[in-house]
Short mmCIF file of C-alpha atoms in Angstrom, two decimals:
data_model
loop_
_atom_site.label_atom_id
_atom_site.label_comp_id
_atom_site.label_asym_id
_atom_site.label_seq_id
_atom_site.Cartn_x
_atom_site.Cartn_y
_atom_site.Cartn_z
CA GLN A 10 54.32 -41.10 23.79
CA VAL A 11 52.65 -38.86 26.37
CA GLN A 12 49.33 -37.44 25.25
CA LEU A 13 47.21 -34.87 27.05
CA VAL A 14 43.55 -34.46 26.17
CA GLU A 15 41.51 -31.62 27.67
CA SER A 16 37.74 -31.49 27.97
CA GLY A 17 35.07 -29.57 29.83
CA GLY A 18 35.28 -26.17 28.23
CA GLY A 19 32.22 -24.26 27.14
CA SER A 20 30.23 -21.07 27.47
CA VAL A 21 28.99 -19.81 30.80
CA GLN A 22 27.66 -16.59 32.27
CA ALA A 23 29.70 -14.52 34.68
CA GLY A 24 29.56 -15.98 38.16
CA GLY A 25 29.16 -19.50 36.84
CA SER A 26 31.39 -22.55 37.16
CA LEU A 27 33.14 -25.04 34.92
CA ARG A 28 35.35 -28.04 35.51
CA LEU A 29 38.12 -28.76 33.03
CA SER A 30 39.66 -32.22 32.79
CA CYS A 31 42.97 -33.33 31.34
CA ALA A 32 43.52 -37.02 30.75
CA ALA A 33 47.20 -37.94 30.54
CA SER A 34 48.09 -41.14 28.74
CA ALA A 35 51.51 -42.79 29.06
CA TYR A 36 52.48 -40.24 31.71
CA THR A 37 54.45 -41.94 34.47
CA TYR A 38 56.56 -39.15 35.98
CA SER A 39 56.00 -39.18 39.71
CA SER A 40 58.17 -36.22 40.70
CA ALA A 41 57.03 -33.69 38.16
CA ALA A 42 54.30 -31.13 37.60
CA LEU A 43 51.00 -30.72 35.81
CA GLY A 44 49.74 -27.28 34.94
CA TRP A 45 46.92 -25.32 33.40
CA PHE A 46 47.62 -22.39 31.15
CA ARG A 47 45.40 -20.05 29.20
CA GLN A 48 45.74 -17.79 26.22
CA ALA A 49 43.30 -15.12 25.14
CA PRO A 50 43.37 -13.64 21.62
CA GLY A 51 46.20 -11.15 21.27
CA LYS A 52 47.68 -12.03 24.66
CA GLU A 53 50.56 -14.17 25.82
CA ARG A 54 50.00 -17.60 27.31
CA GLU A 55 49.83 -17.38 31.10
CA GLY A 56 50.10 -19.96 33.83
CA VAL A 57 46.90 -20.35 35.82
CA ALA A 58 47.52 -23.21 38.24
CA ALA A 59 49.90 -26.10 38.75
CA ILE A 60 50.28 -29.14 40.95
CA TYR A 61 53.36 -31.13 41.83
CA THR A 62 52.58 -34.78 41.18
CA GLY A 63 54.72 -36.09 44.02
CA GLY A 64 53.44 -34.20 47.05
CA GLY A 65 50.35 -32.48 45.67
CA THR A 66 51.56 -28.94 46.34
CA THR A 67 49.49 -26.44 44.35
CA ILE A 68 50.35 -23.02 42.95
CA TYR A 69 47.98 -20.39 41.56
CA ALA A 70 48.22 -17.18 39.65
CA ASP A 71 47.03 -14.20 41.68
CA SER A 72 44.24 -13.59 39.19
CA VAL A 73 42.54 -16.91 40.02
CA LYS A 74 43.37 -17.47 43.70
CA GLY A 75 40.29 -18.26 45.71
CA ARG A 76 38.26 -19.02 42.56
CA PHE A 77 40.11 -21.87 40.82
CA THR A 78 41.24 -25.18 42.27
CA ILE A 79 43.58 -27.67 40.64
CA SER A 80 43.43 -31.32 41.67
CA GLN A 81 44.64 -34.68 40.43
CA ASP A 82 43.23 -38.18 40.39
CA ASN A 83 46.22 -40.50 40.20
CA ALA A 84 44.07 -43.57 39.61
CA LYS A 85 42.60 -41.98 36.49
CA ASN A 86 45.80 -40.14 35.50
CA THR A 87 43.71 -37.01 35.22
CA VAL A 88 44.17 -33.45 36.41
CA TYR A 89 41.23 -31.11 36.93
CA LEU A 90 40.72 -27.37 37.05
CA HIS A 91 37.64 -26.38 39.00
CA MET A 92 36.68 -22.84 38.08
CA ASN A 93 34.19 -20.88 40.16
CA SER A 94 33.01 -17.26 40.11
CA LEU A 95 34.04 -16.99 36.49
CA LYS A 96 34.61 -13.55 35.02
CA PRO A 97 34.59 -12.35 31.40
CA GLU A 98 38.35 -11.87 31.67
CA ASP A 99 38.71 -15.62 32.21
CA THR A 100 37.70 -16.14 28.59
CA ALA A 101 40.54 -17.94 26.81
CA MET A 102 41.76 -21.19 25.36
CA TYR A 103 42.86 -23.36 28.27
CA TYR A 104 45.74 -25.78 27.90
CA CYS A 105 46.95 -28.64 30.04
CA ALA A 106 50.71 -29.17 30.34
CA ALA A 107 52.99 -31.78 31.89
CA SER A 108 56.65 -31.84 32.78
CA ARG A 109 59.09 -34.76 32.86
CA ARG A 110 60.81 -33.66 36.06
CA TRP A 111 60.50 -31.46 39.11
CA ILE A 112 60.43 -27.82 38.01
CA THR A 113 61.27 -24.55 39.71
CA PHE A 114 58.71 -22.24 38.11
CA PRO A 115 55.44 -24.16 37.74
CA LEU A 116 53.56 -21.27 36.12
CA ALA A 117 56.20 -20.78 33.41
CA SER A 118 55.33 -22.43 30.11
CA TYR A 119 58.96 -23.15 29.20
CA GLU A 120 59.18 -25.60 32.11
CA TYR A 121 56.76 -28.02 30.47
CA ASN A 122 57.44 -30.75 27.94
CA TYR A 123 53.98 -31.89 26.87
CA TRP A 124 50.88 -29.93 25.89
CA GLY A 125 47.28 -30.68 25.12
CA GLN A 126 45.33 -29.25 22.22
CA GLY A 127 43.31 -26.84 24.37
CA THR A 128 39.68 -26.33 25.31
CA GLN A 129 37.82 -23.04 24.91
CA VAL A 130 36.24 -21.26 27.87
CA THR A 131 33.96 -18.32 27.15
CA VAL A 132 32.45 -16.24 29.95
CA SER A 133 29.76 -13.74 29.05
CA SER A 134 28.76 -10.76 31.17
#
């Protein structure tokens, strides 16, 4: 059974940085995708960044381009989200997600099969 466990969330002032980690156990899909999503209170879940596990291609939402970086460590079966220049509007619960196959829309939540429990990120002004 695939399990995703996020860590690294916390509280930070605007302009600060955080690194989120997602450890994937029993995840052996080599031509699939790993993604980060976020959901703020009263808002829909949105895709933030994704990476294709086969070739390492990355995709970002416009709202985080140039500030966030997604990366993977295959040896540790872990995906990271490096977040710089954080803004108050980045405040949300952040979720890690994994697919079982190659997907067409890597920032769409319906494409993913497995989800973590989430980690809270709070950015104060």
